[in-house]
Amino acid sequence: MPETEEKKTKPQSFLSGVLQEAVSGSVLVPLLAILTAMILGGVVIAMAGGNPFAAYLGLAEGAFGSAKAWSETAVWATPYIFAGLAVALAFKGGLFNIGAEGQLALGAVVSAWIGYALPDILGISLPPVIHVLLAVGIGMLTGAFWAAIPGWLKAYTGGHEVINTIMMNYIALNMTSFLLNGPMKDPSPTNVIARTPLIAESARMPVLFEGYRVHWGFVLALVIAFLTWWLLQKTTLGFEIRTVGANPDAAKYAGINVKRIIILTMALSGMLAGMAGTVEVTALNYRHELGFSVGYGFDAIAIALLGKTHPLGVVLASILFAAMRNGATRMQFLTQIPVDVISVIQALILLFVAADAIVRYIYRIRAPEEHLTLTRGWGG
Amino acid sequence: MDWRRFSFIALIIATLFGIVVSIGHEQTSPAIIITSMLATTIAVATPLTLGALSGVYCERAGVVNIGIEGMMLSGAFFGWLAAIYMNSVFNFSTMPSLLIGVLAAMLAGGAFGWLHALLSVTFKVDQIIGGTVINMLAIGITGFLNRQLFFEKGSIFGGQVPHAPGVLPRIQLPILADIPVVGRVFDQQPIAITAILLVFLTHYILFFTRWGLRTRAVGEHPRAADTVGINVRKVRYANVIIGGLMAGLGGAYFTLESVPSFEPLMTNGRGFIALAAMIFGNWTPIGSWAAALIFGAAQAMQINLQFFREMIPAQWAFLQQSYIVGLAPYILTMIILTGIIGKNVPPAADGLPYEK
């Protein structure tokens, strides 16, 4: 099918691609998936003895009801955007990175270490900008390295990245538990929590507005989203990644070094996931604490799929997920529905986005002409 | 299963046992250490064995199942919930409550199996994504219900977890359990014993019955199977649901056999390790069980080393860190997946939806 191949690899502009897809139902279907999940979530809330309308109103109020709420939603959205982009980029290259969670945690641990220990080791106080860049940069590279391992295993041994990235999640989790309970534990006498000491002032990213927690990391996330789109659609490397993702055999015959691209795709994906962790440390918590990141990596999968692996879609899906997480506390306060209901709704969103055939069936939308290939069986 | 895999498995298990024996032999006799480790190995391998069997049923029929983890988690939760309900709301005595719990666990797993079949067979969703949906849904639902039922004020159980009915009692197999020293190995709980029986039953079903032949045909070449009149859709549905029942039973191990309590995310990746065991077992029941035993042995080493903590020599000090010893199963999984111990060959149509 030369026609569809051409369509797939043709560069799209940042916005017109989205508008074009809106017509074919690519935007409509995710929206209806969200709607359907919210309706089912409402049933769950009603069964739990709550008023769904009051709950959703509380959710919206908590997410967007005030300047502070907006700021907090942006704070939540920041790691989601990075991690969502990580998963989306891997999908573009035909790889399923379930390991964002581990890449993120290790990125956070390393950047925290750079943040609190490096000045003492070097015996000098680092200039603020340099220190932040070091903390973020080395944290990113850690994530990239951690993801490149399953990439290498995939390219050279065929070990499937799905299981390997999951295994590396557990390895990363054990390693962080070990470090945060042992060598890197905050030594202050009152501390009983598995966490690092606070990072130096010079390693902290500033907030955007005085009095609000929203920080420059959010702006960075938006810039990185644009750069990811640019990389994928406007550069040779992006073309190669997409070609390997669409058809590795064709890519090989076209002279692309498929093994190299697989490793590079995973490394780039891990780098984005690492950024999610490092930004949380340098711009928000100023330390790494065990368990703060649990779930970002998995939410990122839903976000990437909801955003149809398009960077702009990922940003919008991240803001939606962030709003739900942020608003949930207010919802629980007003209606006594536990925040955990959000996990159910988000899983339902993923269900309806993944099984778009269900949504198309319910709302009578005709099927798309081309199908988005995300992963292959154990053989590929 | 070829000799290379079996000797690798034997070698790894022997090494893991050897480490513990060499550290603990001055305090406890090697025979006792080995039998106690063997008993622990078989017990902790139970959920992995059942998870791997779940994978065998699904993937032999051509459906990739990475949702085993979620099916297990839901089995663990709903089995526990049913046992508690029976025990404290309907005042059933311990044994019937636990048995109904086991049944409920299997049904919960089976329900998710049905959902997986619906997604991957009927709606032809990418099966790895479908499995991820199962996992996320299971985490969400069990986490929500756990909080809603037990930890909220005004909830059914009044904001506190009711007393759980306990765990399934040990069954001492006649004759075998009476053998001195070694008898300890045969002193197991019912799900552990059932798991081993199911391994051999599955082997028989898969390779010596019409049902098994049809299942394998559908997994290898659905079009050919369809041509000779096998209903591909039905065979896939049935096997994925059976796989769900197996994973659900594996989940029951956590809350009805191992400890009498539930914690969110308590399956802790066992479903994925089970999947790796199935791959290393080359999609065969007996091979998967052997591979599951490796992971069981790694965990048994971790548990047994705690008893001999003080006796670990200085140069092996890292063995004192359970975080470090705990890495063994995950690293082993990754080594196995490289295929250096033997190429892993999945069923030919594994992961591919069948377009009639």
XYZ file of C-alpha atoms in Angstrom, chain A residues 44-45 48-49 91 96 98 149-150 153 157-160 162-164 166-168 170-175 177-178 181 294 298-299 301-302 305 332 336-341 343-344 346-348 350-351 354-358 361 371 373-379, chain B residues 59 64-66 69 115 118-119 123-130 132-133 136-141 143-145 147-148 152 265 267-270 272-273 275-276 278-279 283 321-327 329-331 333-335 337-340 346 350-352:
126
model
C -19.479 4.108 40.384
C -19.717 7.262 42.519
C -20.607 4.344 46.477
C -23.379 6.525 47.869
C 5.203 4.361 20.630
C 6.225 0.189 24.413
C 6.342 0.716 30.500
C 19.490 -1.000 28.391
C 16.147 -2.566 27.416
C 18.444 -5.897 24.728
C 18.861 -10.143 21.712
C 15.162 -9.720 20.921
C 14.287 -9.612 24.640
C 10.904 -7.910 24.631
C 7.645 -4.670 27.673
C 8.877 -7.220 30.195
C 12.388 -5.793 30.395
C 8.869 -3.655 33.838
C 11.716 -5.652 35.379
C 13.890 -2.544 35.328
C 11.380 -3.095 39.999
C 15.173 -2.983 39.941
C 15.077 0.828 40.010
C 12.534 0.760 42.827
C 14.692 -1.600 44.903
C 17.758 0.519 44.222
C 14.657 2.074 48.373
C 18.166 0.935 49.228
C 17.020 4.113 53.380
C 4.494 5.974 42.187
C 1.636 4.180 34.428
C -0.581 7.240 34.078
C 0.756 5.261 29.248
C -2.885 6.324 29.410
C -2.669 6.833 24.222
C -13.183 13.973 48.559
C -16.453 11.893 50.908
C -15.794 9.942 47.711
C -12.219 8.611 48.023
C -9.673 10.090 45.604
C -8.991 6.530 44.403
C -12.099 6.757 42.223
C -7.800 5.811 39.151
C -10.921 3.923 38.126
C -8.610 7.068 34.290
C -8.405 3.315 33.694
C -11.831 3.497 32.028
C -7.678 4.201 28.786
C -10.064 1.309 28.137
C -7.592 1.715 23.501
C -10.779 -0.045 22.443
C -12.004 2.803 20.259
C -14.149 0.234 18.466
C -16.415 0.238 21.546
C -19.966 1.314 18.169
C -4.895 1.819 11.895
C 0.131 0.234 15.044
C 1.441 0.560 18.575
C 3.080 -2.702 19.506
C 3.679 -6.107 18.082
C 3.586 -9.601 19.629
C 6.630 -11.252 21.169
C 8.070 -11.978 17.718
C -0.963 -17.560 24.430
C -0.852 -12.331 24.475
C -1.717 -11.737 28.119
C 0.270 -9.137 30.021
C -0.739 -9.089 37.130
C -12.819 -8.592 29.385
C -13.676 -9.105 24.572
C -10.980 -6.509 23.905
C -12.673 -5.597 19.342
C -9.209 -6.600 18.074
C -7.503 -4.116 20.391
C -3.722 -4.295 20.457
C -3.295 -7.111 22.975
C -0.450 -5.566 24.919
C -2.465 -2.385 25.337
C -5.474 -4.507 26.306
C -2.257 -2.808 30.257
C -5.890 -1.716 30.469
C -4.715 -0.378 35.370
C -8.371 -1.217 35.835
C -7.516 -3.837 38.462
C -5.262 -1.413 40.347
C -7.956 1.276 40.223
C -10.882 -0.904 41.234
C -7.591 0.427 45.414
C -10.915 2.273 45.298
C -12.988 -0.515 46.845
C -10.537 2.429 50.566
C -14.277 2.786 50.122
C -13.968 5.517 54.948
C -0.543 -3.404 44.753
C 1.069 -8.708 43.812
C 4.179 -6.587 43.292
C 5.061 -7.687 39.753
C 4.544 -11.432 40.246
C 5.002 -10.185 35.006
C 7.541 -12.597 36.450
C 4.912 -14.253 32.202
C 8.678 -14.429 31.985
C 6.105 -18.934 30.817
C 8.378 -17.564 28.098
C 4.979 -21.891 26.432
C 20.621 -6.114 52.135
C 17.249 -7.564 51.230
C 16.890 -4.810 48.608
C 19.943 -6.191 46.812
C 19.061 -9.885 47.173
C 15.553 -8.991 46.054
C 16.914 -7.946 42.654
C 14.385 -12.561 40.209
C 14.203 -9.429 38.070
C 17.740 -9.758 36.755
C 14.101 -12.649 34.109
C 16.055 -10.249 31.925
C 18.841 -12.781 31.352
C 14.603 -13.121 27.924
C 17.857 -12.540 26.056
C 17.542 -16.099 24.826
C 21.174 -16.959 25.564
C 6.136 -18.232 20.789
C 0.510 -15.143 19.250
C -0.669 -11.549 19.552
C -2.373 -11.375 16.168
